């Protein structure tokens, strides 16, 4: 069990490969550097089967060789078991011989890491990452290869959105204990992108010059592209999550602005579909207006189509915004709109906890129709 971890995640035996600076499509080839004990069958570990992790692990299992084994772990064992049954059945039904049996459920992160050559983690926040790696690294992990190098060492790919300091500390703990290689690779694209395998990964890779280890990034990128469509090398350790926080700060603001713009236009008598079409063909377009529009009937597959269920929750957006604000304060950077946005998400979560963060629109709509004003006195 992990201390104070109330999350849902699943581990698998998998290897994510990052590319040293290339941002376009790469050949999705998985390089094999296995220990003799697993013969020619690779072992992948995936920890974290939440809204993002589940479809990411699903895409991984679908694209790795059928002889490979994917080990998953989630604190909620029912979720892990559901993944094994659903994904295994789907793979077998698609005619992939043996894939239905090549999924295992692990009892804990340590057991998973011991068996895996590549471990991918998709966890909610810094405390969860520290807790999981605390269990993994103590006592020291046995090596997975007799020859230790960037190409053969155990690989940890953390796709969680956390702060750069926590990510760098985790990387140092992995490297100083000689337990493997660690890279930070948070992603952007939301649940829609995770399901469609179109995520963008922001890669932070340890190096002596701060620009990333070329051998290690070349090992990581092809694996990441099994779950996404783009890998961007941001620099050394912690730079992947630094890029993610900057991106998600912008997302937090543009999501509110999109909701306000749609609410304004509709209030002025505009047809919502025509308004969205105008915005998405003009200078105001953004991801929130185009892919995750809060109006039903505008963005196929968006959470608005299913009452804002099954998306990036308000709580997670608030968490990412808080991490960006914390990092900005530590580095003396002013974020003029941050506090106001944080207040908005706090109010929205009070009313719509667990819903996709685009539900900000429903909150604004309610206020426009004479609903109660914020309890924070705005």
Short mmCIF file of C-alpha atoms in Angstrom, two decimals:
data_model
loop_
_atom_site.label_atom_id
_atom_site.label_comp_id
_atom_site.label_asym_id
_atom_site.label_seq_id
_atom_site.Cartn_x
_atom_site.Cartn_y
_atom_site.Cartn_z
CA UNK A 1 0.00 0.00 0.00
CA UNK A 2 1.14 3.55 -0.60
CA UNK A 3 0.98 6.15 2.12
CA UNK A 4 -1.86 8.66 1.71
CA UNK A 5 -2.48 7.85 -1.94
CA UNK A 6 -6.11 7.99 -3.03
CA UNK A 7 -5.60 7.55 -6.74
CA UNK A 8 -6.38 5.17 -9.52
CA UNK A 9 -3.51 3.92 -11.55
CA UNK A 10 -2.21 0.82 -13.26
CA UNK A 11 1.37 -0.32 -13.91
CA UNK A 12 2.50 -2.05 -17.05
CA UNK A 13 5.73 -3.45 -18.45
CA UNK A 14 6.47 -0.89 -21.08
CA UNK A 15 9.21 1.22 -22.53
CA UNK A 16 8.72 4.77 -23.66
CA UNK A 17 11.22 6.17 -26.08
CA UNK A 18 11.95 9.88 -26.42
CA UNK A 19 13.59 11.57 -29.32
CA UNK A 20 16.40 14.03 -28.94
CA UNK A 21 14.79 17.17 -30.19
CA UNK A 22 12.65 15.83 -33.00
CA UNK A 23 9.08 17.07 -32.76
CA UNK A 24 7.58 15.32 -35.77
CA UNK A 25 6.47 11.71 -36.27
CA UNK A 26 9.04 8.99 -35.71
CA UNK A 27 9.06 5.35 -36.69
CA UNK A 28 7.27 3.59 -33.80
CA UNK A 29 9.93 0.96 -33.35
CA UNK A 30 10.62 -0.33 -29.86
CA UNK A 31 14.30 -1.10 -29.37
CA UNK A 32 15.00 -4.35 -27.54
CA UNK A 33 17.59 -4.46 -24.79
CA UNK A 34 16.42 -7.27 -22.54
CA UNK A 35 18.09 -9.35 -19.91
CA UNK A 36 18.63 -13.01 -20.68
CA UNK A 37 15.99 -14.00 -18.13
CA UNK A 38 13.15 -12.72 -20.30
CA UNK A 39 14.51 -14.08 -23.56
CA UNK A 40 13.04 -12.13 -26.48
CA UNK A 41 9.91 -11.09 -24.62
CA UNK A 42 9.82 -7.56 -23.26
CA UNK A 43 8.24 -6.62 -19.95
CA UNK A 44 6.48 -3.28 -19.51
CA UNK A 45 5.09 -1.70 -16.32
CA UNK A 46 2.34 0.91 -16.21
CA UNK A 47 1.25 2.59 -12.97
CA UNK A 48 -1.87 4.76 -12.96
CA UNK A 49 -5.12 3.82 -14.69
CA UNK A 50 -7.12 7.01 -14.31
CA UNK A 51 -8.89 8.96 -17.05
CA UNK A 52 -5.58 9.50 -18.88
CA UNK A 53 -3.61 6.41 -17.89
CA UNK A 54 -6.26 3.87 -18.86
CA UNK A 55 -6.47 4.78 -22.58
CA UNK A 56 -2.70 5.36 -22.74
CA UNK A 57 -2.02 1.87 -21.42
CA UNK A 58 -4.70 0.55 -23.76
CA UNK A 59 -2.94 2.04 -26.79
CA UNK A 60 0.38 0.70 -25.57
CA UNK A 61 -0.91 -2.84 -25.29
CA UNK A 62 -2.42 -2.59 -28.76
CA UNK A 63 0.85 -1.50 -30.38
CA UNK A 64 3.62 -3.45 -28.64
CA UNK A 65 4.51 -6.93 -29.95
CA UNK A 66 2.02 -9.62 -28.96
CA UNK A 67 4.75 -11.60 -27.16
CA UNK A 68 5.45 -8.68 -24.81
CA UNK A 69 3.93 -8.58 -21.34
CA UNK A 70 2.20 -5.50 -19.94
CA UNK A 71 1.97 -5.38 -16.14
CA UNK A 72 -0.49 -2.88 -14.72
CA UNK A 73 -1.07 -1.59 -11.22
CA UNK A 74 -3.64 0.70 -9.70
CA UNK A 75 -4.38 1.30 -6.05
CA UNK A 76 -7.91 0.27 -6.94
CA UNK A 77 -7.38 -3.36 -7.87
CA UNK A 78 -10.82 -3.52 -9.47
CA UNK A 79 -9.65 -1.00 -12.07
CA UNK A 80 -6.57 -3.09 -12.84
CA UNK A 81 -8.68 -6.22 -13.16
CA UNK A 82 -11.15 -4.39 -15.38
CA UNK A 83 -8.27 -3.31 -17.63
CA UNK A 84 -6.98 -6.88 -17.89
CA UNK A 85 -10.40 -8.21 -18.80
CA UNK A 86 -11.54 -5.45 -21.16
CA UNK A 87 -8.29 -4.78 -22.97
CA UNK A 88 -7.40 -8.47 -23.12
CA UNK A 89 -10.75 -9.35 -24.64
CA UNK A 90 -10.55 -6.48 -27.12
CA UNK A 91 -7.05 -7.53 -28.20
CA UNK A 92 -8.05 -11.15 -28.60
CA UNK A 93 -11.18 -10.13 -30.47
CA UNK A 94 -9.07 -8.10 -32.88
CA UNK A 95 -7.21 -11.25 -33.82
CA UNK A 96 -4.01 -10.47 -31.94
CA UNK A 97 -2.96 -13.94 -30.93
CA UNK A 98 -1.81 -14.13 -27.34
CA UNK A 99 -2.46 -10.49 -26.46
CA UNK A 100 -5.41 -11.33 -24.29
CA UNK A 101 -3.11 -13.30 -21.99
CA UNK A 102 -0.19 -10.85 -22.05
CA UNK A 103 -1.59 -8.54 -19.39
CA UNK A 104 -0.77 -9.06 -15.72
CA UNK A 105 -1.97 -7.28 -12.59
CA UNK A 106 0.64 -6.42 -9.95
CA UNK A 107 -0.04 -6.12 -6.23
CA UNK A 108 2.24 -3.10 -5.83
CA UNK A 109 4.65 -0.68 -7.54
CA UNK A 110 7.76 -2.40 -6.14
CA UNK A 111 6.79 -5.81 -7.50
CA UNK A 112 5.98 -4.24 -10.86
CA UNK A 113 9.29 -2.38 -11.06
CA UNK A 114 11.32 -5.48 -10.20
CA UNK A 115 9.81 -7.33 -13.16
CA UNK A 116 9.80 -4.48 -15.68
CA UNK A 117 12.42 -3.09 -18.00
CA UNK A 118 10.38 0.05 -18.57
CA UNK A 119 8.02 1.59 -16.03
CA UNK A 120 5.55 4.33 -16.98
CA UNK A 121 3.79 6.31 -14.28
CA UNK A 122 0.71 8.52 -14.73
CA UNK A 123 -0.15 9.85 -11.27
CA UNK A 124 -2.24 12.80 -10.00
CA UNK A 125 0.37 14.89 -8.19
CA UNK A 126 3.77 15.31 -6.49
CA UNK A 127 2.84 13.45 -3.29
CA UNK A 128 1.69 10.42 -5.27
CA UNK A 129 4.89 10.33 -7.35
CA UNK A 130 7.07 10.59 -4.24
CA UNK A 131 5.10 7.88 -2.46
CA UNK A 132 5.22 5.45 -5.38
CA UNK A 133 8.93 5.93 -6.02
CA UNK A 134 9.60 5.70 -2.30
CA UNK A 135 8.16 2.18 -2.43
CA UNK A 136 9.98 1.33 -5.65
CA UNK A 137 13.48 2.46 -4.66
CA UNK A 138 13.76 0.98 -1.16
CA UNK A 139 15.51 -1.36 -0.96
CA UNK A 140 17.63 -0.88 -4.07
CA UNK A 141 16.27 -2.50 -7.21
CA UNK A 142 18.25 -5.30 -8.84
CA UNK A 143 19.56 -4.46 -12.35
CA UNK A 144 17.68 -5.69 -15.41
CA UNK A 145 20.81 -6.08 -17.53
CA UNK A 146 24.40 -7.16 -16.95
CA UNK A 147 25.56 -4.19 -19.04
CA UNK A 148 24.37 -0.87 -17.65
CA UNK A 149 23.98 1.95 -20.18
CA UNK A 150 21.42 4.44 -21.42
CA UNK A 151 20.24 1.80 -23.89
CA UNK A 152 19.95 -1.13 -21.47
CA UNK A 153 19.29 0.23 -17.97
CA UNK A 154 15.82 0.08 -16.40
CA UNK A 155 13.85 3.06 -17.68
CA UNK A 156 11.35 5.11 -15.68
CA UNK A 157 9.08 7.46 -17.65
CA UNK A 158 6.99 9.72 -15.47
CA UNK A 159 4.07 11.27 -17.36
CA UNK A 160 2.60 12.89 -14.26
CA UNK A 161 2.09 16.65 -14.02
CA UNK A 162 4.11 17.74 -10.99
CA UNK A 163 6.43 20.62 -10.11
CA UNK A 164 10.00 20.76 -11.51
CA UNK A 165 11.58 20.52 -8.04
CA UNK A 166 9.74 17.31 -7.14
CA UNK A 167 10.52 15.82 -10.55
CA UNK A 168 14.23 16.62 -10.28
CA UNK A 169 14.36 15.20 -6.75
CA UNK A 170 12.76 11.97 -7.95
CA UNK A 171 15.20 11.74 -10.87
CA UNK A 172 18.14 12.24 -8.49
CA UNK A 173 16.81 9.51 -6.17
CA UNK A 174 16.57 7.04 -9.07
CA UNK A 175 20.00 7.87 -10.43
CA UNK A 176 21.85 8.08 -7.09
CA UNK A 177 20.53 4.64 -6.09
CA UNK A 178 21.61 3.16 -9.46
CA UNK A 179 18.06 1.92 -9.93
CA UNK A 180 17.75 3.00 -13.55
CA UNK A 181 17.22 6.06 -15.75
CA UNK A 182 14.43 8.57 -15.13
CA UNK A 183 12.83 11.04 -17.54
CA UNK A 184 9.89 13.38 -17.07
CA UNK A 185 7.42 13.29 -19.95
CA UNK A 186 4.08 14.91 -19.09
CA UNK A 187 1.55 15.08 -21.88
CA UNK A 188 -0.99 17.44 -23.38
CA UNK A 189 -4.13 16.64 -25.33
CA UNK A 190 -6.60 15.62 -22.67
CA UNK A 191 -8.70 12.48 -22.50
CA UNK A 192 -9.70 12.93 -26.15
CA UNK A 193 -6.02 12.85 -27.17
CA UNK A 194 -5.25 9.92 -24.88
CA UNK A 195 -8.01 7.85 -26.48
CA UNK A 196 -7.04 8.83 -30.02
CA UNK A 197 -3.29 8.42 -29.34
CA UNK A 198 -2.62 12.01 -30.44
CA UNK A 199 -0.98 13.30 -27.26
CA UNK A 200 1.99 15.67 -27.26
CA UNK A 201 4.73 14.67 -24.79
CA UNK A 202 7.10 17.23 -23.28
CA UNK A 203 10.36 15.45 -22.49
CA UNK A 204 12.90 16.33 -19.81
CA UNK A 205 15.99 14.14 -20.00
CA UNK A 206 19.05 14.18 -17.68
CA UNK A 207 22.36 15.26 -19.19
CA UNK A 208 25.56 17.06 -18.37
CA UNK A 209 24.87 20.00 -20.69
CA UNK A 210 21.20 20.53 -19.85
CA UNK A 211 19.99 19.65 -23.34
CA UNK A 212 19.18 15.98 -22.78
CA UNK A 213 21.08 12.75 -23.31
CA UNK A 214 20.80 11.88 -27.01
CA UNK A 215 21.06 8.13 -26.46
CA UNK A 216 18.38 8.17 -23.79
CA UNK A 217 16.02 10.45 -25.70
CA UNK A 218 16.40 8.26 -28.77
CA UNK A 219 15.37 5.32 -26.62
CA UNK A 220 12.32 7.09 -25.18
CA UNK A 221 10.66 8.86 -28.13
CA UNK A 222 9.45 5.83 -30.15
CA UNK A 223 7.74 4.47 -27.04
CA UNK A 224 5.99 7.73 -26.30
CA UNK A 225 4.74 7.77 -29.86
CA UNK A 226 2.94 4.50 -29.21
CA UNK A 227 0.63 6.65 -27.07
CA UNK A 228 0.86 9.99 -28.84
CA UNK A 229 1.78 11.77 -32.05
CA UNK A 230 4.44 14.27 -31.01
CA UNK A 231 7.47 14.33 -28.69
CA UNK A 232 9.19 17.63 -27.87
CA UNK A 233 12.55 17.60 -26.07
CA UNK A 234 12.43 20.53 -23.65
CA UNK A 235 15.87 20.07 -22.04
CA UNK A 236 17.33 18.41 -18.95
CA UNK A 237 15.63 16.92 -15.90
CA UNK A 238 12.49 18.79 -14.86
CA UNK A 239 12.18 20.74 -18.10
CA UNK A 240 9.36 18.53 -19.37
CA UNK A 241 7.18 19.37 -16.39
CA UNK A 242 8.27 23.02 -16.60
CA UNK A 243 6.90 23.12 -20.14
CA UNK A 244 3.72 21.37 -19.04
CA UNK A 245 3.05 23.90 -16.26
CA UNK A 246 3.47 26.81 -18.67
CA UNK A 247 1.14 25.12 -21.14
CA UNK A 248 -1.48 24.27 -18.53
CA UNK A 249 -1.40 27.76 -17.07
CA UNK A 250 -2.39 29.03 -20.51
CA UNK A 251 -5.02 26.28 -20.75
CA UNK A 252 -6.53 27.27 -17.39
CA UNK A 253 -6.95 30.85 -18.58
CA UNK A 254 -8.13 30.07 -22.13
CA UNK A 255 -10.71 27.58 -20.84
CA UNK A 256 -12.34 30.33 -18.76
CA UNK A 257 -12.10 32.81 -21.64
CA UNK A 258 -13.71 30.31 -24.04
CA UNK A 259 -16.59 29.73 -21.61
CA UNK A 260 -17.07 33.49 -21.18
CA UNK A 261 -16.95 34.14 -24.93
CA UNK A 262 -19.51 31.42 -25.67
CA UNK A 263 -21.73 32.64 -22.83
CA UNK A 264 -21.44 36.23 -24.10
CA UNK A 265 -22.30 35.36 -27.68
CA UNK A 266 -25.26 33.20 -26.72
CA UNK A 267 -26.47 35.93 -24.38
CA UNK A 268 -26.37 38.37 -27.30
CA UNK A 269 -28.59 36.05 -29.32
CA UNK A 270 -26.04 34.15 -31.44
CA UNK A 271 -26.48 30.53 -32.42
CA UNK A 272 -23.84 28.58 -30.41
CA UNK A 273 -22.75 26.37 -33.30
CA UNK A 274 -22.34 29.34 -35.64
CA UNK A 275 -20.48 31.25 -32.94
CA UNK A 276 -18.07 28.36 -32.34
CA UNK A 277 -17.52 28.03 -36.10
CA UNK A 278 -16.69 31.73 -36.29
CA UNK A 279 -14.26 31.61 -33.34
CA UNK A 280 -12.53 28.47 -34.59
CA UNK A 281 -11.90 30.07 -37.96
CA UNK A 282 -10.70 33.35 -36.49
CA UNK A 283 -8.04 34.77 -34.18
CA UNK A 284 -9.82 33.67 -31.00
CA UNK A 285 -9.48 29.95 -31.67
CA UNK A 286 -7.77 27.71 -29.12
CA UNK A 287 -7.86 24.09 -27.93
CA UNK A 288 -10.69 24.83 -25.52
CA UNK A 289 -12.85 26.32 -28.28
CA UNK A 290 -12.01 23.78 -30.95
CA UNK A 291 -11.47 20.38 -29.30
CA UNK A 292 -13.01 20.77 -25.85
CA UNK A 293 -15.79 23.27 -26.49
CA UNK A 294 -18.23 23.48 -23.56
CA UNK A 295 -21.30 23.61 -25.82
CA UNK A 296 -22.89 20.30 -26.78
CA UNK A 297 -22.87 19.70 -30.53
CA UNK A 298 -19.70 21.69 -31.28
CA UNK A 299 -16.79 19.32 -30.52
CA UNK A 300 -17.54 15.63 -31.19
CA UNK A 301 -16.30 13.47 -28.33
CA UNK A 302 -15.81 16.39 -25.93
CA UNK A 303 -17.00 15.97 -22.31
CA UNK A 304 -19.83 18.43 -22.98
CA UNK A 305 -21.40 15.68 -25.10
CA UNK A 306 -21.78 13.49 -21.99
CA UNK A 307 -22.72 15.97 -19.27
CA UNK A 308 -19.04 16.84 -18.64
CA UNK A 309 -18.17 13.32 -17.45
CA UNK A 310 -14.96 11.44 -18.25
CA UNK A 311 -12.62 14.35 -18.83
CA UNK A 312 -9.89 16.40 -17.15
CA UNK A 313 -11.50 17.25 -13.84
CA UNK A 314 -11.85 20.71 -12.33
CA UNK A 315 -9.79 19.46 -9.38
CA UNK A 316 -6.88 18.45 -11.60
CA UNK A 317 -6.97 21.77 -13.44
CA UNK A 318 -6.94 23.58 -10.10
CA UNK A 319 -4.01 21.42 -9.00
CA UNK A 320 -1.99 22.20 -12.13
CA UNK A 321 -2.75 25.90 -11.80
CA UNK A 322 -1.55 25.79 -8.21
CA UNK A 323 1.69 24.07 -9.25
CA UNK A 324 2.29 26.75 -11.89
CA UNK A 325 1.66 29.49 -9.32
CA UNK A 326 4.02 27.83 -6.84
CA UNK A 327 6.79 27.48 -9.44
CA UNK A 328 6.28 31.09 -10.56
CA UNK A 329 6.62 32.35 -6.99
CA UNK A 330 9.80 30.31 -6.44
CA UNK A 331 11.36 31.86 -9.55
CA UNK A 332 10.09 35.42 -9.12
CA UNK A 333 7.69 35.31 -12.08
CA UNK A 334 4.49 37.39 -12.00
CA UNK A 335 1.22 35.74 -13.10
CA UNK A 336 -1.33 38.52 -13.20
CA UNK A 337 -4.44 36.40 -13.92
CA UNK A 338 -3.56 33.38 -11.80
CA UNK A 339 -5.28 34.30 -8.54
CA UNK A 340 -8.53 35.21 -10.24
CA UNK A 341 -8.51 31.97 -12.24
CA UNK A 342 -7.80 29.98 -9.09
CA UNK A 343 -10.82 31.54 -7.37
CA UNK A 344 -13.00 30.62 -10.36
CA UNK A 345 -11.92 26.98 -10.32
CA UNK A 346 -12.42 26.77 -6.56
CA UNK A 347 -16.00 28.01 -6.95
CA UNK A 348 -16.65 25.69 -9.88
CA UNK A 349 -15.32 22.68 -7.98
CA UNK A 350 -17.63 23.48 -5.07
CA UNK A 351 -20.56 23.04 -7.43
CA UNK A 352 -19.28 20.59 -10.06
CA UNK A 353 -16.66 18.39 -8.37
CA UNK A 354 -15.50 15.52 -10.58
CA UNK A 355 -16.71 17.12 -13.82
CA UNK A 356 -14.49 18.10 -16.75
CA UNK A 357 -13.02 21.56 -16.29
CA UNK A 358 -14.95 22.90 -19.28
CA UNK A 359 -17.96 22.82 -16.97
CA UNK A 360 -16.87 26.35 -16.09
CA UNK A 361 -19.38 27.29 -18.80
CA UNK A 362 -22.29 25.79 -16.83
CA UNK A 363 -21.17 27.71 -13.75
CA UNK A 364 -21.05 30.97 -15.71
CA UNK A 365 -24.41 30.22 -17.31
CA UNK A 366 -25.97 29.76 -13.89
CA UNK A 367 -24.56 33.07 -12.66
CA UNK A 368 -25.80 34.85 -15.79
CA UNK A 369 -29.29 33.52 -15.12
CA UNK A 370 -29.33 35.03 -11.65
CA UNK A 371 -27.52 32.32 -9.72
CA UNK A 372 -25.71 32.99 -6.46
CA UNK A 373 -22.52 34.99 -6.63
CA UNK A 374 -19.23 33.56 -5.46
CA UNK A 375 -18.93 32.95 -1.77
CA UNK A 376 -15.49 34.59 -2.09
CA UNK A 377 -17.17 37.99 -2.50
CA UNK A 378 -16.36 38.79 -6.12
#
